[in-house]
XYZ file of C-alpha atoms in Angstrom:
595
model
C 89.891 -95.103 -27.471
C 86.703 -97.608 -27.807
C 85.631 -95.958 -30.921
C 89.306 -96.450 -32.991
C 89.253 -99.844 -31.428
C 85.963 -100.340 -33.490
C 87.224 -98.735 -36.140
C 89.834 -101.268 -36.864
C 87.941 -104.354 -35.931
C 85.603 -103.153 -38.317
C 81.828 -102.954 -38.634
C 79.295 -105.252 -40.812
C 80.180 -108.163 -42.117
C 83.779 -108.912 -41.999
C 84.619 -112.064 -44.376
C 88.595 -112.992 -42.926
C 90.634 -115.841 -43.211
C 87.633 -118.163 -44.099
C 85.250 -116.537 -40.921
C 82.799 -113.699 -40.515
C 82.660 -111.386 -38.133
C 79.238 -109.391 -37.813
C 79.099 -106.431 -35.789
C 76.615 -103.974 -35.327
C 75.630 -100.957 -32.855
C 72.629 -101.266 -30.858
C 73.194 -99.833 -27.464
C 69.687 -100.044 -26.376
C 68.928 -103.766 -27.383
C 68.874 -107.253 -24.398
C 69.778 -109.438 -27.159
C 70.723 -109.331 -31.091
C 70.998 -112.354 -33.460
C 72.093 -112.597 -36.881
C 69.886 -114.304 -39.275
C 70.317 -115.643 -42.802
C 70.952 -117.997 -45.704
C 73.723 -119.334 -43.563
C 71.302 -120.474 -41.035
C 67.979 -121.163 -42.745
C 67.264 -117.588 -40.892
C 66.956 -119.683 -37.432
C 65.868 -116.400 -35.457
C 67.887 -118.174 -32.100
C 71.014 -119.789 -33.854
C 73.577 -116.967 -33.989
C 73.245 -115.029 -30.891
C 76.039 -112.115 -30.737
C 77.678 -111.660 -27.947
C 77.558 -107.806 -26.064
C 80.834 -105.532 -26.475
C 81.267 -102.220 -24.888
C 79.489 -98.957 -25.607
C 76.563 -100.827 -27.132
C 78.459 -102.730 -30.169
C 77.600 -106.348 -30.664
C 79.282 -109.197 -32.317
C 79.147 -112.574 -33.385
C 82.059 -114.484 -36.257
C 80.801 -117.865 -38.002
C 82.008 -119.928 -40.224
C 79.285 -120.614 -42.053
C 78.370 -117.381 -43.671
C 79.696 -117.021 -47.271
C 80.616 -114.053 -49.504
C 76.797 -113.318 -51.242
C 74.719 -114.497 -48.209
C 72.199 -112.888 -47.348
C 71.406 -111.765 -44.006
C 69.603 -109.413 -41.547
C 70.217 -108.632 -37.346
C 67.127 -109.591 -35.227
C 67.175 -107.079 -32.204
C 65.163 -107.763 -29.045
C 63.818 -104.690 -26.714
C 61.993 -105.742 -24.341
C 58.233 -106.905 -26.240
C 59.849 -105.937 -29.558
C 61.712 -108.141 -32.511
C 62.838 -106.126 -34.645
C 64.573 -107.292 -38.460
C 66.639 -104.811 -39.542
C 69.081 -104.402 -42.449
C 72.673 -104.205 -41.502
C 73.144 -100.616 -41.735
C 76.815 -101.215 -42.908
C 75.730 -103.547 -46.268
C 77.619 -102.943 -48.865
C 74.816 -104.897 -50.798
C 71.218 -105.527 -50.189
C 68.740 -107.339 -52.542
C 66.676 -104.111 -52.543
C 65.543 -101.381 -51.146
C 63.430 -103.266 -48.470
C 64.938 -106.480 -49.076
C 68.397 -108.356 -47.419
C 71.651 -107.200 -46.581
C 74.227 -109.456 -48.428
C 77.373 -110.348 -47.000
C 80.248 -108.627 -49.591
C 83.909 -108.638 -49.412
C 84.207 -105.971 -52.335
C 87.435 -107.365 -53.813
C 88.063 -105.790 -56.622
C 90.883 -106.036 -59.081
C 92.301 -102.838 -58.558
C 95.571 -104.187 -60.740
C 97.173 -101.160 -62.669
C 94.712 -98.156 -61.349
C 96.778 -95.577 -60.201
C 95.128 -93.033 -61.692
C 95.073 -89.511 -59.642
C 92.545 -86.445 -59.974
C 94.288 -83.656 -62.151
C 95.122 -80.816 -60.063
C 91.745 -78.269 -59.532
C 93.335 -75.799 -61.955
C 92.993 -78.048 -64.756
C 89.481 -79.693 -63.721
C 86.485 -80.131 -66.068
C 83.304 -81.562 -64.264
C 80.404 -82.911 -66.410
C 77.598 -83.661 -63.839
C 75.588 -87.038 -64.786
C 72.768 -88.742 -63.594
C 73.711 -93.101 -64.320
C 69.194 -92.999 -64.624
C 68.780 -90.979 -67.596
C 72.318 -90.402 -69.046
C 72.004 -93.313 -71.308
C 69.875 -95.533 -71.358
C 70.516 -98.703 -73.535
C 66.753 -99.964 -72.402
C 64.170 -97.282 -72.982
C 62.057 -98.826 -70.389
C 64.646 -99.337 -67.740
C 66.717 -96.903 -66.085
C 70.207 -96.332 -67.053
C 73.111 -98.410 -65.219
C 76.947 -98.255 -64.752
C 77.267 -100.062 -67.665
C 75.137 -97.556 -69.897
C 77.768 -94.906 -68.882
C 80.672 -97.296 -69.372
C 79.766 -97.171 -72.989
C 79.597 -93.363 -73.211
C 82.555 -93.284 -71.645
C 84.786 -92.536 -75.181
C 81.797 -89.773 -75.962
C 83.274 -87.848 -72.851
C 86.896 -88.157 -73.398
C 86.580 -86.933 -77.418
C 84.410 -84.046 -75.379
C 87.806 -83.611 -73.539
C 85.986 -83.864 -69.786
C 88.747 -85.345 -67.179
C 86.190 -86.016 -64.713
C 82.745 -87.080 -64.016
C 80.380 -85.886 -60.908
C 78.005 -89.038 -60.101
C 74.586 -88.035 -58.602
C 73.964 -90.413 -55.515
C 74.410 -94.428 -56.295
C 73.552 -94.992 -52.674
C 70.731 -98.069 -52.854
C 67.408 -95.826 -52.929
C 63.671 -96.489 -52.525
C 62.554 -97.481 -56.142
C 64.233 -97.498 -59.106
C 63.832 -94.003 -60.545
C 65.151 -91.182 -58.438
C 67.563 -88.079 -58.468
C 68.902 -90.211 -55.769
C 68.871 -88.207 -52.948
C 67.056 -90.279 -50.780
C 69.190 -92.498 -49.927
C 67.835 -95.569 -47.429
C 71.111 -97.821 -47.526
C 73.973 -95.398 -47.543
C 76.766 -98.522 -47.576
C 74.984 -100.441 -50.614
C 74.923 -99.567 -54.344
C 71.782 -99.100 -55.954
C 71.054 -102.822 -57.644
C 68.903 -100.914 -60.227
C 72.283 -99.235 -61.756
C 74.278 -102.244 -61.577
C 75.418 -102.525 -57.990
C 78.997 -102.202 -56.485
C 80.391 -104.208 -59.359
C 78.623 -102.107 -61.902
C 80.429 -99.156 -60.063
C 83.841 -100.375 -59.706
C 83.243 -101.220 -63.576
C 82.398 -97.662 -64.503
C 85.491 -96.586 -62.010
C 88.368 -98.560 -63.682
C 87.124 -98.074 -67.367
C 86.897 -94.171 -66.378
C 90.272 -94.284 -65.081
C 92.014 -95.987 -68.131
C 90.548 -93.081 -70.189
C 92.163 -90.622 -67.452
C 88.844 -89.222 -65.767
C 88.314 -89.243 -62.338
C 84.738 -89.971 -60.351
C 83.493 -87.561 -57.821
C 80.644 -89.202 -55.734
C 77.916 -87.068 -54.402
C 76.715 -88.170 -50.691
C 73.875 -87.221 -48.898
C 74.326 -86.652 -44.891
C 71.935 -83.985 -44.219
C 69.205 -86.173 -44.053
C 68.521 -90.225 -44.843
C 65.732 -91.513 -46.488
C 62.555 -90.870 -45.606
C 61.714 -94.282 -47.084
C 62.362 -97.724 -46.580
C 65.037 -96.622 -43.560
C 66.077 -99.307 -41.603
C 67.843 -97.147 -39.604
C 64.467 -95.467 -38.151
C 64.227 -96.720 -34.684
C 67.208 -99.258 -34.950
C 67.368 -100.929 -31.872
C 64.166 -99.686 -30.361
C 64.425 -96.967 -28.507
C 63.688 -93.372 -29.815
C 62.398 -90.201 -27.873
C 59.204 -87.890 -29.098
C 58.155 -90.761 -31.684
C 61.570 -89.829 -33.580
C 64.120 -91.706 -35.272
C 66.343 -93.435 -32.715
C 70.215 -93.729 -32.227
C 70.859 -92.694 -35.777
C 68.670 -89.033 -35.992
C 68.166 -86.063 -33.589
C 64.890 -86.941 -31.419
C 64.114 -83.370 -30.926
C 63.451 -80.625 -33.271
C 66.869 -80.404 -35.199
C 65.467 -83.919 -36.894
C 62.989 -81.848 -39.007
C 64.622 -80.937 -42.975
C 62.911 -80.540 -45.861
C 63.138 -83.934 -46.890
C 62.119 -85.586 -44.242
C 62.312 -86.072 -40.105
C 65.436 -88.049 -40.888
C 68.304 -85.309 -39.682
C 71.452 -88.040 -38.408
C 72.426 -87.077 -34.729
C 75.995 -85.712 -35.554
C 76.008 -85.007 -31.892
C 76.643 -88.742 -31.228
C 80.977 -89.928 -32.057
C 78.579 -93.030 -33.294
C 76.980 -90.998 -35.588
C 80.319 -88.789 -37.015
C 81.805 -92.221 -36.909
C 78.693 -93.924 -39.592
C 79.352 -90.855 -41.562
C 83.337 -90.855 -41.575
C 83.138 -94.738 -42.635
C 80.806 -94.112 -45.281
C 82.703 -90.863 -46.906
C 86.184 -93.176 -46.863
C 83.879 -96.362 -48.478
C 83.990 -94.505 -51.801
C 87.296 -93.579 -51.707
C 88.960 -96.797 -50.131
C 86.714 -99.721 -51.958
C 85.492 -97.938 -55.016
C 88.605 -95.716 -55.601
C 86.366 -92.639 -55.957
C 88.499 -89.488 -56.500
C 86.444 -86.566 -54.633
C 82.931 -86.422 -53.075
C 80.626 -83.710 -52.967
C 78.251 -83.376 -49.971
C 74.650 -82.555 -50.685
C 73.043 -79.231 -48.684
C 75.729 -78.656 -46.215
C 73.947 -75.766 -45.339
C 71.586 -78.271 -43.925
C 74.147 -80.047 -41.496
C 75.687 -76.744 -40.708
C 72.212 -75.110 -39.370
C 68.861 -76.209 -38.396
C 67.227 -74.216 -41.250
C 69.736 -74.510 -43.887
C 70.765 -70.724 -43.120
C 67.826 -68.915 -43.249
C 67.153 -65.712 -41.673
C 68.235 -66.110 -37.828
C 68.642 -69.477 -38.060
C 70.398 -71.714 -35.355
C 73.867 -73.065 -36.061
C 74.423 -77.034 -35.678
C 78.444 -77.124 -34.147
C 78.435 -80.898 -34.184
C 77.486 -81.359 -37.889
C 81.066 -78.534 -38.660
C 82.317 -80.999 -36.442
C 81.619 -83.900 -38.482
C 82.815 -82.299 -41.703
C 86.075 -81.160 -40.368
C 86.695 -84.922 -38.880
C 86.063 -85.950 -42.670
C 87.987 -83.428 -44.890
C 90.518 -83.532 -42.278
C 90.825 -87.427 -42.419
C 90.761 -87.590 -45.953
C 93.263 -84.332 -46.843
C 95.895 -86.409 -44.524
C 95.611 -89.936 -45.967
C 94.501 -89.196 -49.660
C 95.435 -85.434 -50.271
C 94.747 -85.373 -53.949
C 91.034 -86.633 -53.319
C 89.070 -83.214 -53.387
C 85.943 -82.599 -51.353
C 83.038 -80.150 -52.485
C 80.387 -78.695 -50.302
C 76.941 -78.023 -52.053
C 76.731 -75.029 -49.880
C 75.083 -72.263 -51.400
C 75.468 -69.424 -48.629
C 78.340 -67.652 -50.245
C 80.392 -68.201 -46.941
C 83.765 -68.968 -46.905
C 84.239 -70.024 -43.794
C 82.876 -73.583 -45.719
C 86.409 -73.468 -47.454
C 88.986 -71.680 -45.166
C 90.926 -73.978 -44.267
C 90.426 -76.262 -40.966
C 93.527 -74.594 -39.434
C 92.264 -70.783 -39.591
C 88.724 -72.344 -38.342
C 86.991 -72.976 -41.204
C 85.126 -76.703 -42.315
C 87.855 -77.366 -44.973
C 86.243 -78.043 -47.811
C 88.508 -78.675 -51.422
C 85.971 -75.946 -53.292
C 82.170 -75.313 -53.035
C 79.181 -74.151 -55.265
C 79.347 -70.996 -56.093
C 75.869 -68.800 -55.864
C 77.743 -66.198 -56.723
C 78.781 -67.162 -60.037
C 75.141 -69.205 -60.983
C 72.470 -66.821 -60.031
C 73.953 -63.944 -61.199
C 74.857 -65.032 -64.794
C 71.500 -67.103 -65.174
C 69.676 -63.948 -64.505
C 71.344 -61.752 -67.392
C 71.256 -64.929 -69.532
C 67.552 -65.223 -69.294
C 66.690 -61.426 -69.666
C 64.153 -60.872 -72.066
C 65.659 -57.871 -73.011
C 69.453 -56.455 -73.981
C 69.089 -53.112 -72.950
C 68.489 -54.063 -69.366
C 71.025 -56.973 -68.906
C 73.448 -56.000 -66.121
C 77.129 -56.564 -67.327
C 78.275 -55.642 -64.015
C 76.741 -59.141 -62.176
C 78.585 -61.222 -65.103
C 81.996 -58.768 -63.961
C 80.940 -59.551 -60.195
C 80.536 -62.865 -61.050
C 83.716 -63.946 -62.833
C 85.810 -62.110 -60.284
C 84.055 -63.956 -56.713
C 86.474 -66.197 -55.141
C 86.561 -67.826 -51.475
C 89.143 -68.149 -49.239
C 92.082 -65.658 -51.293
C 91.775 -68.999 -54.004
C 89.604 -68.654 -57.325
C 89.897 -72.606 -57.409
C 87.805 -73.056 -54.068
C 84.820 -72.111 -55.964
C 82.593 -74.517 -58.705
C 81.362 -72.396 -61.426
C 78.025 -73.190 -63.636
C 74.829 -72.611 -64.983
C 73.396 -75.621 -65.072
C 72.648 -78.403 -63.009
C 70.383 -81.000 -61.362
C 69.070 -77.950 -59.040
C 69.612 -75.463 -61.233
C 67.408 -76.903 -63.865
C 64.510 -78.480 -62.300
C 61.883 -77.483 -59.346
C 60.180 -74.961 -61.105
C 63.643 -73.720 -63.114
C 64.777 -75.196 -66.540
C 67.838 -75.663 -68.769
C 68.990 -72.025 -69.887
C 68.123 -72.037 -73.638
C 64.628 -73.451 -72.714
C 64.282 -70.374 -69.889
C 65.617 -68.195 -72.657
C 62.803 -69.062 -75.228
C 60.326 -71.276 -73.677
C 58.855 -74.213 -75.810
C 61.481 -73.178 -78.872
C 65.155 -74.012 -77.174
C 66.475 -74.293 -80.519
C 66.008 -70.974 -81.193
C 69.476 -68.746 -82.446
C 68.733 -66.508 -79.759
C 68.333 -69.560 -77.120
C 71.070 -71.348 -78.395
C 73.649 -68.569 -78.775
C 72.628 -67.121 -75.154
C 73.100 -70.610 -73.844
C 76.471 -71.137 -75.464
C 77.832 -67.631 -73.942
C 76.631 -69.222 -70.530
C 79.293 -72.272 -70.949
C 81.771 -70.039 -72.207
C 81.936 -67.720 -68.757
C 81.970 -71.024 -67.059
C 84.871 -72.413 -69.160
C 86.810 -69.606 -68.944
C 85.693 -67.807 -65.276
C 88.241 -68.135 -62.822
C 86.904 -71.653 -60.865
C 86.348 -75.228 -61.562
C 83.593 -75.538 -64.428
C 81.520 -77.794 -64.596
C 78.534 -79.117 -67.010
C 75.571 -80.619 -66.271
C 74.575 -83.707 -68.851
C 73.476 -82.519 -72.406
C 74.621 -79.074 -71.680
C 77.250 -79.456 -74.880
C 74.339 -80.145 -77.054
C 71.844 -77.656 -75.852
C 69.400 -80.215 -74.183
C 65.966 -78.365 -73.849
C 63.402 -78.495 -70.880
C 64.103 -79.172 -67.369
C 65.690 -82.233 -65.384
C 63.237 -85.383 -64.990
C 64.503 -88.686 -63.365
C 62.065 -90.273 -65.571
C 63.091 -89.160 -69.078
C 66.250 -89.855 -70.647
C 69.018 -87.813 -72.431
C 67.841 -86.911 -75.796
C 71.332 -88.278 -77.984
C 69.500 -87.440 -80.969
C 70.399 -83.432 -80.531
C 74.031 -84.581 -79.733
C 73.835 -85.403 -83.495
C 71.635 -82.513 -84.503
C 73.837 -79.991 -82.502
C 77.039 -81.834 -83.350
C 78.872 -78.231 -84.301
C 77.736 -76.684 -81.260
C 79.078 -79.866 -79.209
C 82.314 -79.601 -80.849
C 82.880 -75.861 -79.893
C 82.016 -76.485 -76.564
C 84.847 -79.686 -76.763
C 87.353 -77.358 -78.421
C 87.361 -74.835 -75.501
C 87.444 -77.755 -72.491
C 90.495 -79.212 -74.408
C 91.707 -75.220 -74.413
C 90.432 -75.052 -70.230
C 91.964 -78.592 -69.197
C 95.293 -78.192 -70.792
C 95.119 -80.930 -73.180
C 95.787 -78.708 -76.289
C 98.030 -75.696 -75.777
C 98.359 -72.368 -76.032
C 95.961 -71.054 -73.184
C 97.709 -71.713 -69.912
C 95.817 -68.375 -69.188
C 92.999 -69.893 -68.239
C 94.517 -72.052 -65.680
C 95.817 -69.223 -63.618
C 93.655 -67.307 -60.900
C 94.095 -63.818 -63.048
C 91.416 -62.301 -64.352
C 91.216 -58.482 -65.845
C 88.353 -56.720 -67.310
C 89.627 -54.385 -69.962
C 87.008 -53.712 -71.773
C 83.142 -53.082 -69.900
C 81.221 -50.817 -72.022
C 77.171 -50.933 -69.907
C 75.806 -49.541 -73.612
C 77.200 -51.888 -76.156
C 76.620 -54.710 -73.722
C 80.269 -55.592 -74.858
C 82.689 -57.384 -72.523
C 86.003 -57.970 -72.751
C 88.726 -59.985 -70.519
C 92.129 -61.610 -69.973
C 92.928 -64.403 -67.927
C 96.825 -64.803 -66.928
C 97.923 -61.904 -68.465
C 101.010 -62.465 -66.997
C 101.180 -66.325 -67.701
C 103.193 -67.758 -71.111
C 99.779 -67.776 -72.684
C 97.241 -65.217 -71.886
C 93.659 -65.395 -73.249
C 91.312 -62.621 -74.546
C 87.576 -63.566 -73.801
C 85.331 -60.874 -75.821
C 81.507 -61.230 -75.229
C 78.802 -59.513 -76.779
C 75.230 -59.554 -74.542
C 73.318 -58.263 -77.187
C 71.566 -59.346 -80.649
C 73.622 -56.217 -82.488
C 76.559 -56.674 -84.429
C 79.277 -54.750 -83.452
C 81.648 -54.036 -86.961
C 85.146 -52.354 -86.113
C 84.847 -52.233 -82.631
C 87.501 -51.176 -80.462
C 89.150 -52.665 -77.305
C 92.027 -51.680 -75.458
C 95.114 -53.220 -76.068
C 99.430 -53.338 -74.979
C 101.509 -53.334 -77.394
C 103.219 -56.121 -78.572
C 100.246 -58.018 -78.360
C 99.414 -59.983 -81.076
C 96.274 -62.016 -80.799
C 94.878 -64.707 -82.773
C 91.506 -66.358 -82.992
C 90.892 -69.377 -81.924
C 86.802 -69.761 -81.401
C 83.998 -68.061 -82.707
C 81.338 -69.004 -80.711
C 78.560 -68.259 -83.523
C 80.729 -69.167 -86.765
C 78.662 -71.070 -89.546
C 80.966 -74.013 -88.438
C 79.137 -74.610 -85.692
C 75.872 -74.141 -86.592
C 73.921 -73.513 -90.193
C 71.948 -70.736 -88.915
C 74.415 -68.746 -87.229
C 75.923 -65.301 -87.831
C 77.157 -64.685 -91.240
C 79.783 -61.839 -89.958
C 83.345 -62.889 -91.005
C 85.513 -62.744 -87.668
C 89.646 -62.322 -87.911
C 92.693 -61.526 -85.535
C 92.137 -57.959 -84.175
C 93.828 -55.094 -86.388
C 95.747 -53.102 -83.786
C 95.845 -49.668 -84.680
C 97.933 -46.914 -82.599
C 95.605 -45.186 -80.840
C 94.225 -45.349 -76.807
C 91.465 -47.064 -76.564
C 90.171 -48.594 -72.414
C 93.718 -46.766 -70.841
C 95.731 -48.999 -73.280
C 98.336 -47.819 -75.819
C 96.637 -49.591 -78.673
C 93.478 -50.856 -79.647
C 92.314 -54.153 -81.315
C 89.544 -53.849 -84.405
C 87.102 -56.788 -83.723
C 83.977 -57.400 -85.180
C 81.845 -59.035 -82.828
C 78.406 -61.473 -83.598
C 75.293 -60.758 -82.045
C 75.550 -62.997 -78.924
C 79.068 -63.474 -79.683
C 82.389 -65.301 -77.649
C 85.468 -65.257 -79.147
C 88.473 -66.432 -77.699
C 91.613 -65.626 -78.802
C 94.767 -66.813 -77.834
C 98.532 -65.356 -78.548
């Protein structure tokens, strides 16, 4: 009862009807003050006044929107200045909280997430997408303006890596030290509203990525809050036993504590309530689900399923076309069944299933041993009885840094812009455009960026222009995927049959919604040969039509020079169909065709 009384009195600073109200959690402190602008930071002025289960408060009227501010706790010997760990704003990274009331104009936004059958993710990084300053990082603003770039590209909606306020200015951003503030760096929380509305207007949603497996490790103000910690630990906030320790620091949250779940739940809802954020995707889940992450016998953490299932739960009530995402990586469903039949609840997940697999026969060196049957394995994975719970790519931040890179550069290293890296690359984002699953793109992808992902170096534009033709292709077939031009409703269905899988050729061939108004035929060639005349299995009646060559001249100068048309149906059995289709097929070929 105490904790939803909280809830709705609200935590921070609460600007209302010309007072604020501060309130913070710090069961272990004697006395807490507030300190600030407001009151020359007089260390005794503004004492707050104890409330049950160790919440404080104090309201003023002399504290103004854009003050800044900081609690002083007393334990005993110790004065301790610490950030308000509900700031919506703070001057920097080790600097002030700053009283905000976040009141946006929110005036004609009702924009809603398409539904996950129709969803095209392009995964950015505000840093390095686009940077207007080559010596500054990127901001919201720098995005804002490349906002038109991605709608022409036909993407309908964007996956933000973390804009939580960070140590520094140049990070992936998964270390997050003020989870309630906005990085200042990329703009800060007007910046982001910005980038939200102007997104919106153009009819693509935001997903924000959120890091609760871990916070920090730097410039935490949360470490030690009020004082009190066990085995030199973190405190009220983090585990003070072993289940602190992850791989990014000591800095596990204590999910065991309804304080805790409660920071958590009121952070997850900030993006969707005050920034009008459409999804979120939680990093490592794997790492608030068990003490390892999942490996080998590793020990499971109930409380942190607990925490999720509060939050998915929460949000699939009060905003149930807001989808949630679990960076899971364990291949276990139980992350998406839903909360009802015991599972976490997630909207979709990550799917290792679909990445690893189709990197690996991407990248082999050589056709005659790349495995057709992991790309068949691959496209046909889904979790929970739903092809739509799953994310499908093959590159990403993760994918394409620590010791990995982007695929054409892993294909040919040091000469990306090879044919053979390039056309490998490009059959890559065609099985995740047309695999059964929400696709999704990491930054650059469309224009066959090279090397791996660096929070220091930004997006190379200049290849957008070079690979223009490539960029377009790759546009045509997420306008085909999304819906937005017709004629390939197949690809929105969760059907999927493999009618053609021939190990020697290295030929594969499939439909999706064969039973749908508008089926599509996906044919794929994994090797270098050209394939003249060849045959796939066909119904009758079907009368196909091409609709992208993957390697046509029209993309790309040096491509293949083979002429590709509709298939020539002949009458003859060919794959346990009546008929079969004539195709000739590029070296390293996709071609989609459509009836």
């Amino acid at each position: 009862m105490e904790m939803t009384i909280k809830k709705s009195l609200g935590m921070g600073a609460i600007l209302k009807d010309g007072l604020t109200t501060f309130r913070v959690w710090a069961p272990n402190a004697d006395k807490v003050f507030v300190i600030g602008d407001f009151n020359d930071w007089e260390r005794q002025d503004l004492e707050m006044e104890r409330e049950e289960n160790g919440y404080w408060a104090a309201t003023t009227d002399k504290a103004n929107n854009r003050d800044e501010y900081k609690f002083l706790i007393h334990n005993g010997d110790m004065v301790l200045e610490r950030n308000d760990p509900y700031a919506y704003e703070v001057t920097n990274s080790n600097g002030n909280s700053v009283v905000r009331n976040l009141d946006f104009n929110w005036d004609g936004d009702h924009f809603e997430l398409p539904p996950y059958n129709e969803l095209v993710i392009y995964e950015l990084h505000v840093g390095t997408f686009n940077r207007s300053n080559p010596h500054k990082v990127g901001t919201f603003g720098d995005v804002v303006n490349k906002l038109p770039y991605l709608k022409e590209l036909g993407i309908n909606c964007i996956e933000l890596l973390p804009v939580a306020e960070f140590a520094g200015a140049i990070s992936w951003g998964y270390n997050p030290a003020h989870p309630f503030a906005i990085e200042q760096d990329y703009g800060g929380p007007e910046g982001l509203a910005e980038l939200v509305k102007e997104a919106h207007k153009l009819g693509i949603g935001i997903i924000m990525d959120v890091v609760y497996n871990h916070f920090g490790p730097s410039d935490v103000d949360l470490w030690q809050f009020d004082g009190w910690s066990e085995n030199d630990k973190g405190g009220i906030y983090f585990y003070n036993d072993h289940r602190s320790a992850t791989p990014w620091g000591d800095t596990r949250p204590d999910y065991g504590r309804q304080e805790v779940r409660q920071y958590l739940r009121d952070n997850a809802l900030m993006w969707i309530e005050k920034y009008h954020c459409d999804g979120l995707r939680l990093d490592a889940t794997s790492y608030i689900r068990f003490e390892g992450g999942g490996l080998g016998e590793d020990k499971a953490i109930e409380e942190g399923n607990q925490m999720m299932r509060e939050i998915n739960a929460e949000l699939q009530q009060k905003y149930p076309k807001v989808i949630t995402i679990a960076e899971d990586l364990k291949g276990h469903e139980f992350v998406t069944d839903p909360i009802e039949n015991g599972g976490i609840g997630y909207g979709a997940q990550w799917d290792m299933h679909f990445v690893h697999p189709v990197r690996e026969v991407l990248i082999d060196t050589h056709d005659d041993t790349r495995d057709l049957q992991k790309i068949v394995d691959a496209l046909q994975y889904r979790y929970s009885m739903d092809a739509f719970k799953r994310v499908v790519y093959t590159e990403s931040h993760d994918e394409i840094a620590n010791g990995k890179a982007r695929i054409p550069e892993e294909v040919q290293p040091g000469n990306a812009e090879s044919e053979f890296a390039k056309k490998r690359a490009i059959l890559g984002i065609v099985l995740t455009l047309t695999a059964p699953g929400i696709p999704m793109l990491f930054q650059g992808q469309e224009f066959i960026e090279d090397e791996y992902f660096q929070d220091t170096e930004e997006l190379d534009w200049r290849k957008q222009k070079k690979h223009r033709g490539i960029s377009k292709m790759v546009g045509d077939l997420i306008k085909f995927r999304t819906g937005e031009w017709g004629g390939a409703t197949g690809l929105r269905t969760q059907d999927i049959d493999i009618v053609h899988f021939n190990p020697e050729t290295k030929i594969l061939a499939y439909i999706r919604g064969g039973g749908s108004e508008n089926p599509v035929l996906i044919v794929l060639n994994f090797s270098n040969q050209d394939r003249g005349d060849y045959g796939i299995g066909l119904d009758e009646g079907t009368n196909w039509k091409l609709r992208i060559n993957s390697v046509a001249k029209e993309y790309d100068i040096a491509f293949s020079e083979m002429e590709v048309a509709d298939p020539k149906v002949i009458d003859e059995g060919t794959d346990q169909k009546a008929f079969t289709g004539k195709i000739d097929i590029p070296g390293y070929g996709a071609l989609i065709f459509t009836r």
